[in-house]
mmCIF file of C-alpha atoms in Angstrom:
data_model
loop_
_atom_site.group_PDB
_atom_site.id
_atom_site.type_symbol
_atom_site.label_atom_id
_atom_site.label_comp_id
_atom_site.label_asym_id
_atom_site.label_seq_id
_atom_site.Cartn_x
_atom_site.Cartn_y
_atom_site.Cartn_z
ATOM 1 C CA UNK A 67 178.652 -46.570 -17.677
ATOM 2 C CA UNK A 68 177.447 -47.686 -21.127
ATOM 3 C CA UNK A 69 176.959 -51.331 -21.787
ATOM 4 C CA UNK A 70 179.649 -52.994 -23.922
ATOM 5 C CA UNK A 71 177.773 -55.641 -25.890
ATOM 6 C CA UNK A 72 180.550 -56.424 -28.335
ATOM 7 C CA UNK A 73 182.492 -58.870 -26.162
ATOM 8 C CA UNK A 74 179.408 -60.636 -24.855
ATOM 9 C CA UNK A 75 177.894 -60.819 -28.361
ATOM 10 C CA UNK A 76 181.109 -62.229 -29.792
ATOM 11 C CA UNK A 77 181.322 -64.854 -27.018
ATOM 12 C CA UNK A 78 177.713 -65.950 -27.572
ATOM 13 C CA UNK A 79 178.181 -65.937 -31.353
ATOM 14 C CA UNK A 80 181.272 -68.101 -31.006
ATOM 15 C CA UNK A 81 179.431 -70.576 -28.797
ATOM 16 C CA UNK A 82 176.497 -70.727 -31.195
ATOM 17 C CA UNK A 83 178.859 -71.150 -34.135
ATOM 18 C CA UNK A 84 180.555 -74.065 -32.358
ATOM 19 C CA UNK A 85 177.310 -75.876 -31.714
ATOM 20 C CA UNK A 86 175.957 -75.016 -35.160
ATOM 21 C CA UNK A 87 179.031 -76.486 -36.823
ATOM 22 C CA UNK A 88 178.589 -79.640 -34.769
ATOM 23 C CA UNK A 89 174.983 -79.876 -35.920
ATOM 24 C CA UNK A 90 175.929 -79.422 -39.574
ATOM 25 C CA UNK A 91 178.679 -82.033 -39.290
ATOM 26 C CA UNK A 92 176.329 -84.544 -37.727
ATOM 27 C CA UNK A 93 173.266 -83.831 -39.836
ATOM 28 C CA UNK A 94 169.951 -82.218 -39.000
ATOM 29 C CA UNK A 95 168.970 -84.973 -36.578
ATOM 30 C CA UNK A 96 172.248 -84.744 -34.645
ATOM 31 C CA UNK A 97 173.546 -88.085 -35.913
ATOM 32 C CA UNK A 98 176.637 -88.630 -38.037
ATOM 33 C CA UNK A 99 176.706 -90.339 -41.391
ATOM 34 C CA UNK A 100 177.811 -93.951 -41.182
ATOM 35 C CA UNK A 101 177.716 -95.347 -37.641
ATOM 36 C CA UNK A 102 174.783 -93.833 -35.839
ATOM 37 C CA UNK A 103 176.162 -91.571 -33.094
ATOM 38 C CA UNK A 104 174.000 -89.266 -31.041
ATOM 39 C CA UNK A 105 175.309 -85.775 -30.397
ATOM 40 C CA UNK A 106 174.316 -84.148 -27.096
ATOM 41 C CA UNK A 107 175.086 -80.447 -26.717
ATOM 42 C CA UNK A 108 175.271 -79.236 -23.126
ATOM 43 C CA UNK A 109 175.225 -75.617 -21.954
ATOM 44 C CA UNK A 110 177.171 -75.042 -18.741
ATOM 45 C CA UNK A 111 178.216 -72.096 -16.614
ATOM 46 C CA UNK A 112 181.135 -71.281 -14.312
ATOM 47 C CA UNK A 113 179.262 -72.175 -11.134
ATOM 48 C CA UNK A 114 180.990 -74.311 -8.456
ATOM 49 C CA UNK A 115 178.443 -77.122 -8.362
ATOM 50 C CA UNK A 116 178.378 -80.792 -9.342
ATOM 51 C CA UNK A 117 177.820 -80.031 -13.027
ATOM 52 C CA UNK A 118 181.517 -79.126 -13.284
ATOM 53 C CA UNK A 119 182.417 -82.484 -11.720
ATOM 54 C CA UNK A 120 180.446 -84.240 -14.464
ATOM 55 C CA UNK A 121 182.265 -82.206 -17.097
ATOM 56 C CA UNK A 122 185.778 -82.434 -15.645
ATOM 57 C CA UNK A 123 185.660 -86.162 -14.914
ATOM 58 C CA UNK A 124 183.875 -86.933 -18.207
ATOM 59 C CA UNK A 125 181.212 -88.910 -16.361
ATOM 60 C CA UNK A 126 178.672 -88.578 -19.176
ATOM 61 C CA UNK A 127 181.208 -89.452 -21.858
ATOM 62 C CA UNK A 128 182.076 -92.611 -19.925
ATOM 63 C CA UNK A 129 178.402 -93.513 -19.581
ATOM 64 C CA UNK A 130 177.727 -92.864 -23.283
ATOM 65 C CA UNK A 131 180.777 -94.104 -25.210
ATOM 66 C CA UNK A 132 178.811 -94.154 -28.460
ATOM 67 C CA UNK A 133 177.695 -90.511 -28.178
ATOM 68 C CA UNK A 134 179.445 -87.255 -28.958
ATOM 69 C CA UNK A 135 179.168 -85.004 -25.895
ATOM 70 C CA UNK A 136 179.841 -81.328 -26.522
ATOM 71 C CA UNK A 137 180.063 -78.852 -23.632
ATOM 72 C CA UNK A 138 179.492 -75.180 -24.469
ATOM 73 C CA UNK A 139 180.125 -72.446 -21.905
ATOM 74 C CA UNK A 140 177.677 -69.572 -21.364
ATOM 75 C CA UNK A 141 177.867 -66.556 -19.085
ATOM 76 C CA UNK A 142 174.255 -66.508 -17.888
ATOM 77 C CA UNK A 143 170.900 -68.259 -18.102
ATOM 78 C CA UNK A 144 169.611 -65.575 -20.442
ATOM 79 C CA UNK A 145 172.270 -66.580 -22.941
ATOM 80 C CA UNK A 146 171.358 -70.244 -22.470
ATOM 81 C CA UNK A 147 167.748 -69.402 -23.329
ATOM 82 C CA UNK A 148 168.951 -67.668 -26.500
ATOM 83 C CA UNK A 149 170.938 -70.758 -27.471
ATOM 84 C CA UNK A 150 167.993 -73.086 -26.843
ATOM 85 C CA UNK A 151 165.741 -70.904 -28.985
ATOM 86 C CA UNK A 152 168.398 -71.000 -31.714
ATOM 87 C CA UNK A 153 168.404 -74.807 -31.551
ATOM 88 C CA UNK A 154 172.053 -74.884 -30.480
ATOM 89 C CA UNK A 155 171.838 -76.834 -27.203
ATOM 90 C CA UNK A 156 169.857 -79.825 -25.956
ATOM 91 C CA UNK A 157 170.533 -79.776 -22.216
ATOM 92 C CA UNK A 158 171.751 -76.958 -20.048
ATOM 93 C CA UNK A 159 172.027 -75.100 -16.783
ATOM 94 C CA UNK A 160 170.009 -71.933 -16.223
ATOM 95 C CA UNK A 161 168.854 -70.175 -13.097
ATOM 96 C CA UNK A 162 165.264 -70.426 -11.909
ATOM 97 C CA UNK A 163 164.531 -66.863 -13.028
ATOM 98 C CA UNK A 164 165.671 -67.387 -16.662
ATOM 99 C CA UNK A 165 163.789 -70.691 -16.714
ATOM 100 C CA UNK A 166 160.665 -68.960 -15.418
ATOM 101 C CA UNK A 167 161.015 -66.398 -18.212
ATOM 102 C CA UNK A 168 161.662 -69.177 -20.711
ATOM 103 C CA UNK A 169 158.434 -70.946 -19.756
ATOM 104 C CA UNK A 170 156.417 -67.708 -19.858
ATOM 105 C CA UNK A 171 155.308 -65.419 -22.685
ATOM 106 C CA UNK A 172 156.701 -64.169 -24.930
ATOM 107 C CA UNK A 173 159.492 -66.800 -25.005
ATOM 108 C CA UNK A 174 157.417 -69.949 -24.366
ATOM 109 C CA UNK A 175 160.475 -72.160 -24.837
ATOM 110 C CA UNK A 176 159.615 -75.846 -25.362
ATOM 111 C CA UNK A 177 161.808 -77.246 -22.601
ATOM 112 C CA UNK A 178 161.300 -78.711 -19.157
ATOM 113 C CA UNK A 179 163.092 -78.819 -15.828
ATOM 114 C CA UNK A 180 164.803 -82.154 -15.329
ATOM 115 C CA UNK A 181 167.234 -81.421 -12.480
ATOM 116 C CA UNK A 182 168.007 -79.035 -9.643
ATOM 117 C CA UNK A 183 171.731 -78.341 -9.838
ATOM 118 C CA UNK A 184 171.719 -76.427 -6.566
ATOM 119 C CA UNK A 185 169.644 -74.318 -4.240
ATOM 120 C CA UNK A 186 171.278 -70.901 -4.280
ATOM 121 C CA UNK A 187 172.454 -69.684 -0.901
ATOM 122 C CA UNK A 188 175.342 -67.494 0.171
ATOM 123 C CA UNK A 189 177.106 -68.039 -3.154
ATOM 124 C CA UNK A 190 174.989 -65.288 -4.737
ATOM 125 C CA UNK A 191 174.727 -61.892 -3.078
ATOM 126 C CA UNK A 192 174.419 -58.129 -3.354
ATOM 127 C CA UNK A 193 177.770 -56.492 -2.619
ATOM 128 C CA UNK A 194 178.386 -52.743 -2.289
ATOM 129 C CA UNK A 195 181.386 -50.461 -2.132
ATOM 130 C CA UNK A 196 182.499 -49.083 1.260
ATOM 131 C CA UNK A 197 180.217 -46.304 2.455
ATOM 132 C CA UNK A 198 177.005 -47.999 1.311
ATOM 133 C CA UNK A 199 175.501 -49.538 4.407
ATOM 134 C CA UNK A 200 172.143 -50.922 3.308
ATOM 135 C CA UNK A 201 169.969 -51.747 0.324
ATOM 136 C CA UNK A 202 168.093 -48.479 0.880
ATOM 137 C CA UNK A 203 171.316 -46.589 0.197
ATOM 138 C CA UNK A 204 171.336 -47.874 -3.403
ATOM 139 C CA UNK A 205 168.799 -45.293 -4.608
ATOM 140 C CA UNK A 206 170.557 -43.224 -7.249
ATOM 141 C CA UNK A 207 173.505 -45.651 -7.412
ATOM 142 C CA UNK A 208 174.897 -47.801 -10.242
ATOM 143 C CA UNK A 209 174.319 -51.513 -9.674
ATOM 144 C CA UNK A 210 175.514 -54.237 -12.053
ATOM 145 C CA UNK A 211 173.908 -57.641 -12.587
ATOM 146 C CA UNK A 212 173.393 -59.976 -15.559
ATOM 147 C CA UNK A 213 169.923 -59.152 -16.860
ATOM 148 C CA UNK A 214 167.490 -62.052 -16.846
ATOM 149 C CA UNK A 215 169.555 -64.051 -14.341
ATOM 150 C CA UNK A 216 168.662 -65.281 -10.862
ATOM 151 C CA UNK A 217 170.898 -62.478 -9.546
ATOM 152 C CA UNK A 218 168.777 -59.921 -11.419
ATOM 153 C CA UNK A 219 165.613 -61.453 -9.987
ATOM 154 C CA UNK A 220 167.107 -61.362 -6.487
ATOM 155 C CA UNK A 221 168.243 -57.750 -6.919
ATOM 156 C CA UNK A 222 164.692 -56.710 -7.818
ATOM 157 C CA UNK A 223 163.369 -58.689 -4.852
ATOM 158 C CA UNK A 224 165.897 -57.084 -2.475
ATOM 159 C CA UNK A 225 165.089 -53.566 -3.664
ATOM 160 C CA UNK A 226 161.350 -54.167 -3.422
ATOM 161 C CA UNK A 227 161.669 -55.619 0.079
ATOM 162 C CA UNK A 228 163.683 -52.575 1.174
ATOM 163 C CA UNK A 229 161.093 -50.169 -0.213
ATOM 164 C CA UNK A 230 163.366 -48.941 -3.009
ATOM 165 C CA UNK A 231 161.768 -48.364 -6.416
ATOM 166 C CA UNK A 232 163.915 -50.344 -8.907
ATOM 167 C CA UNK A 233 163.517 -47.403 -11.299
ATOM 168 C CA UNK A 234 165.433 -45.263 -8.793
ATOM 169 C CA UNK A 235 168.522 -47.471 -9.239
ATOM 170 C CA UNK A 236 170.713 -47.328 -12.329
ATOM 171 C CA UNK A 237 170.851 -51.046 -13.079
ATOM 172 C CA UNK A 238 173.513 -52.064 -15.584
ATOM 173 C CA UNK A 239 173.531 -55.324 -17.541
ATOM 174 C CA UNK A 240 176.982 -56.877 -17.052
ATOM 175 C CA UNK A 241 178.198 -60.458 -17.078
ATOM 176 C CA UNK A 242 180.287 -61.611 -14.072
ATOM 177 C CA UNK A 243 183.743 -61.048 -15.591
ATOM 178 C CA UNK A 244 182.719 -57.613 -16.891
ATOM 179 C CA UNK A 245 181.254 -56.821 -13.474
ATOM 180 C CA UNK A 246 184.594 -57.513 -11.812
ATOM 181 C CA UNK A 247 186.367 -55.221 -14.277
ATOM 182 C CA UNK A 248 183.818 -52.432 -13.723
ATOM 183 C CA UNK A 249 184.111 -52.859 -9.952
ATOM 184 C CA UNK A 250 187.904 -52.608 -10.126
ATOM 185 C CA UNK A 251 187.697 -49.438 -12.243
ATOM 186 C CA UNK A 252 185.202 -47.889 -9.837
ATOM 187 C CA UNK A 253 182.496 -47.636 -12.510
ATOM 188 C CA UNK A 254 179.791 -49.217 -10.346
ATOM 189 C CA UNK A 255 178.674 -48.840 -6.750
ATOM 190 C CA UNK A 256 177.325 -52.340 -6.180
ATOM 191 C CA UNK A 257 176.661 -55.649 -7.887
ATOM 192 C CA UNK A 258 174.443 -58.688 -7.471
ATOM 193 C CA UNK A 259 176.474 -61.642 -8.745
ATOM 194 C CA UNK A 260 177.554 -65.197 -7.971
ATOM 195 C CA UNK A 261 180.795 -67.011 -7.168
ATOM 196 C CA UNK A 262 183.587 -67.074 -8.162
ATOM 197 C CA UNK A 263 183.226 -63.369 -9.073
ATOM 198 C CA UNK A 264 181.402 -62.734 -5.802
ATOM 199 C CA UNK A 265 184.448 -63.867 -3.834
ATOM 200 C CA UNK A 266 186.581 -61.237 -5.572
ATOM 201 C CA UNK A 267 184.098 -58.436 -4.866
ATOM 202 C CA UNK A 268 183.799 -59.271 -1.172
ATOM 203 C CA UNK A 269 187.528 -58.710 -0.659
ATOM 204 C CA UNK A 270 186.846 -54.979 -0.383
ATOM 205 C CA UNK A 271 183.054 -54.796 -0.575
ATOM 206 C CA UNK A 272 180.241 -55.302 1.919
ATOM 207 C CA UNK A 273 177.523 -57.925 1.496
ATOM 208 C CA UNK A 274 174.135 -56.249 1.881
ATOM 209 C CA UNK A 275 171.964 -59.316 1.399
ATOM 210 C CA UNK A 276 172.419 -62.888 0.182
ATOM 211 C CA UNK A 277 170.135 -65.121 -1.847
ATOM 212 C CA UNK A 278 169.892 -67.403 1.185
ATOM 213 C CA UNK A 279 168.363 -64.520 3.156
ATOM 214 C CA UNK A 280 165.976 -63.691 0.320
ATOM 215 C CA UNK A 281 164.917 -67.344 0.169
ATOM 216 C CA UNK A 282 164.012 -67.136 3.839
ATOM 217 C CA UNK A 283 161.893 -64.099 2.928
ATOM 218 C CA UNK A 284 159.974 -66.097 0.312
ATOM 219 C CA UNK A 285 162.077 -65.442 -2.806
ATOM 220 C CA UNK A 286 164.073 -68.674 -3.306
ATOM 221 C CA UNK A 287 166.273 -69.218 -6.347
ATOM 222 C CA UNK A 288 168.023 -72.249 -7.789
ATOM 223 C CA UNK A 289 170.176 -73.369 -10.686
ATOM 224 C CA UNK A 290 168.133 -75.746 -12.794
ATOM 225 C CA UNK A 291 168.864 -78.291 -15.482
ATOM 226 C CA UNK A 292 166.620 -78.062 -18.535
ATOM 227 C CA UNK A 293 166.176 -80.343 -21.523
ATOM 228 C CA UNK A 294 164.323 -79.544 -24.722
ATOM 229 C CA UNK A 295 161.085 -81.444 -25.185
ATOM 230 C CA UNK A 296 162.229 -82.716 -28.581
ATOM 231 C CA UNK A 297 165.535 -84.097 -27.298
ATOM 232 C CA UNK A 298 163.917 -85.718 -24.242
ATOM 233 C CA UNK A 299 161.404 -87.491 -26.483
ATOM 234 C CA UNK A 300 163.994 -88.655 -29.026
ATOM 235 C CA UNK A 301 166.839 -89.619 -26.677
ATOM 236 C CA UNK A 302 165.416 -90.738 -23.300
ATOM 237 C CA UNK A 303 168.464 -92.950 -22.703
ATOM 238 C CA UNK A 304 170.758 -89.906 -22.896
ATOM 239 C CA UNK A 305 168.610 -87.959 -20.447
ATOM 240 C CA UNK A 306 168.671 -90.903 -18.034
ATOM 241 C CA UNK A 307 172.452 -91.175 -18.308
ATOM 242 C CA UNK A 308 172.827 -87.418 -17.777
ATOM 243 C CA UNK A 309 170.692 -87.452 -14.616
ATOM 244 C CA UNK A 310 172.609 -90.439 -13.248
ATOM 245 C CA UNK A 311 175.914 -88.682 -13.951
ATOM 246 C CA UNK A 312 174.689 -85.603 -12.093
ATOM 247 C CA UNK A 313 173.526 -87.783 -9.199
ATOM 248 C CA UNK A 314 176.924 -89.515 -9.087
ATOM 249 C CA UNK A 315 178.651 -86.133 -8.937
ATOM 250 C CA UNK A 316 176.399 -84.947 -6.108
ATOM 251 C CA UNK A 317 177.268 -88.108 -4.189
ATOM 252 C CA UNK A 318 180.955 -87.397 -4.684
ATOM 253 C CA UNK A 319 180.558 -83.796 -3.513
ATOM 254 C CA UNK A 320 179.001 -85.136 -0.311
ATOM 255 C CA UNK A 321 181.253 -88.095 0.420
ATOM 256 C CA UNK A 322 184.537 -87.049 -1.196
ATOM 257 C CA UNK A 323 184.498 -83.232 -1.161
ATOM 258 C CA UNK A 324 188.262 -82.956 -1.650
ATOM 259 C CA UNK A 325 188.095 -84.946 -4.864
ATOM 260 C CA UNK A 326 185.072 -82.950 -6.013
ATOM 261 C CA UNK A 327 186.777 -79.659 -5.189
ATOM 262 C CA UNK A 328 189.827 -80.644 -7.210
ATOM 263 C CA UNK A 329 187.693 -81.071 -10.321
ATOM 264 C CA UNK A 330 185.723 -77.879 -9.713
ATOM 265 C CA UNK A 331 188.918 -75.945 -9.053
ATOM 266 C CA UNK A 332 190.424 -77.215 -12.297
ATOM 267 C CA UNK A 333 187.390 -75.953 -14.234
ATOM 268 C CA UNK A 334 187.334 -72.546 -12.532
ATOM 269 C CA UNK A 335 191.063 -71.944 -12.143
ATOM 270 C CA UNK A 336 190.786 -72.051 -8.349
ATOM 271 C CA UNK A 337 192.831 -73.735 -5.666
ATOM 272 C CA UNK A 338 191.003 -76.832 -4.345
ATOM 273 C CA UNK A 339 190.592 -75.230 -0.913
ATOM 274 C CA UNK A 340 188.777 -72.228 -2.377
ATOM 275 C CA UNK A 341 186.683 -74.428 -4.665
ATOM 276 C CA UNK A 342 185.684 -76.526 -1.643
ATOM 277 C CA UNK A 343 184.656 -73.393 0.258
ATOM 278 C CA UNK A 344 182.534 -72.145 -2.628
ATOM 279 C CA UNK A 345 180.966 -75.574 -3.089
ATOM 280 C CA UNK A 346 179.956 -75.579 0.575
ATOM 281 C CA UNK A 347 177.844 -72.439 0.020
ATOM 282 C CA UNK A 348 175.434 -74.386 -2.186
ATOM 283 C CA UNK A 349 172.776 -76.936 -1.285
ATOM 284 C CA UNK A 350 173.029 -80.007 -3.542
ATOM 285 C CA UNK A 351 170.265 -82.597 -3.794
ATOM 286 C CA UNK A 352 170.373 -86.235 -4.845
ATOM 287 C CA UNK A 353 168.044 -87.593 -7.519
ATOM 288 C CA UNK A 354 166.005 -89.385 -4.864
ATOM 289 C CA UNK A 355 165.652 -86.192 -2.820
ATOM 290 C CA UNK A 356 164.536 -84.275 -5.894
ATOM 291 C CA UNK A 357 161.606 -86.635 -6.375
ATOM 292 C CA UNK A 358 160.267 -85.422 -3.033
ATOM 293 C CA UNK A 359 157.235 -83.114 -2.725
ATOM 294 C CA UNK A 360 159.406 -80.091 -1.853
ATOM 295 C CA UNK A 361 161.166 -80.215 -5.223
ATOM 296 C CA UNK A 362 160.249 -81.789 -8.593
ATOM 297 C CA UNK A 363 157.973 -84.500 -7.240
ATOM 298 C CA UNK A 364 156.702 -87.600 -9.015
ATOM 299 C CA UNK A 365 154.365 -88.412 -11.935
ATOM 300 C CA UNK A 366 150.889 -87.284 -10.971
ATOM 301 C CA UNK A 367 152.205 -85.278 -8.040
ATOM 302 C CA UNK A 368 154.375 -82.352 -9.193
ATOM 303 C CA UNK A 369 156.464 -80.882 -6.413
ATOM 304 C CA UNK A 370 156.562 -77.404 -4.931
ATOM 305 C CA UNK A 371 159.077 -76.256 -7.538
ATOM 306 C CA UNK A 372 156.061 -75.625 -9.784
ATOM 307 C CA UNK A 373 154.620 -73.190 -7.224
ATOM 308 C CA UNK A 374 158.030 -71.554 -6.794
ATOM 309 C CA UNK A 375 158.325 -70.942 -10.544
ATOM 310 C CA UNK A 376 154.745 -69.659 -10.673
ATOM 311 C CA UNK A 377 155.403 -67.213 -7.825
ATOM 312 C CA UNK A 378 158.539 -66.027 -9.615
ATOM 313 C CA UNK A 379 156.526 -65.462 -12.786
ATOM 314 C CA UNK A 380 153.989 -63.376 -10.863
ATOM 315 C CA UNK A 381 156.814 -61.237 -9.483
ATOM 316 C CA UNK A 382 158.439 -60.885 -12.903
ATOM 317 C CA UNK A 383 155.083 -59.861 -14.400
ATOM 318 C CA UNK A 384 154.778 -57.152 -11.767
ATOM 319 C CA UNK A 385 158.259 -55.982 -12.778
ATOM 320 C CA UNK A 386 157.210 -56.077 -16.463
ATOM 321 C CA UNK A 387 159.828 -58.738 -17.239
ATOM 322 C CA UNK A 388 157.324 -61.238 -18.700
ATOM 323 C CA UNK A 389 154.140 -60.618 -20.673
ATOM 324 C CA UNK A 390 151.896 -63.177 -18.997
ATOM 325 C CA UNK A 391 151.901 -65.685 -16.132
ATOM 326 C CA UNK A 392 151.109 -69.338 -16.922
ATOM 327 C CA UNK A 393 149.006 -71.055 -14.294
ATOM 328 C CA UNK A 394 150.711 -73.244 -11.714
ATOM 329 C CA UNK A 395 149.550 -76.403 -13.496
ATOM 330 C CA UNK A 396 151.482 -75.328 -16.591
ATOM 331 C CA UNK A 397 154.671 -75.108 -14.556
ATOM 332 C CA UNK A 398 153.852 -78.504 -13.083
ATOM 333 C CA UNK A 399 153.675 -79.959 -16.596
ATOM 334 C CA UNK A 400 157.100 -78.463 -17.252
ATOM 335 C CA UNK A 401 158.729 -80.578 -14.543
ATOM 336 C CA UNK A 402 160.350 -83.675 -16.069
ATOM 337 C CA UNK A 403 159.174 -85.946 -13.258
ATOM 338 C CA UNK A 404 158.979 -89.065 -15.429
ATOM 339 C CA UNK A 405 162.559 -88.665 -16.620
ATOM 340 C CA UNK A 406 163.779 -87.948 -13.095
ATOM 341 C CA UNK A 407 161.864 -90.856 -11.601
ATOM 342 C CA UNK A 408 163.202 -93.246 -14.235
ATOM 343 C CA UNK A 409 166.802 -92.294 -13.396
ATOM 344 C CA UNK A 410 166.288 -92.166 -9.633
ATOM 345 C CA UNK A 411 164.997 -95.760 -9.385
#
């Protein structure tokens, strides 16, 4: 099935136009004429994690009454990278694979990881049509996934682990909504995608492998929060407020999951019960937990996330998805441990 770039291109162009117009209105430095107001442009995705709680309950707007907070929706981390390069967003959510690509050549995006939105588990998986019983059966089949996403990374990892040459699979670049349409039409045989689209595919499809299983095999993935170096340096108070808002939302997801699910459901058009189920498939971490050695770490002691990103870059280089692999220390320098530590205290 040929790729249909027109809809995706129009959606991305519209999002970029929105943020560009905001930048023009506020001036080149993101501040309006007259009273000095900071504009923060946030890229988000339709993923049932605490980021949607922050958005729906306007936690950042409440914390920053003198700032203009603009949320812009994107379909994948690859599109978020494009927007960052274009100078259209300051903070955003992207999967660990797009972030790895962003920090590697040829992109070399000047941003850093400031938050772990979630550790991806059963909410992202490879689903196949009836009659396909294993990953090995995908040779010669059509498989959809958003290129450059964590799902794409996990698909390559699953094929490699099963001894299937990725070149033997007809991989098609489709965003989640387009994947669902192609699945319904019968244009594809399988898809690696995330919730809520995943939940629709599993109604008549079979899960072959989940990202939780791949993590146990040494290929973990996560949804990460990134901030541009320039914005972090110019507006540290905004970054601190953003991290604290995310931490507040994680606390709510843990202690008041019904309230959290109501907000997530409102953002995704889901019933609260279904939103709560999808939320439960993710692992959420508090700010304090993220300062631990397993994750971002602390100043002078970057956490294991740096090694995870480096390992992902090595894999992506083998798959010819990046041109070069930065050393592990470079990934360590790309962890915003000072900003995280400041907010976590």
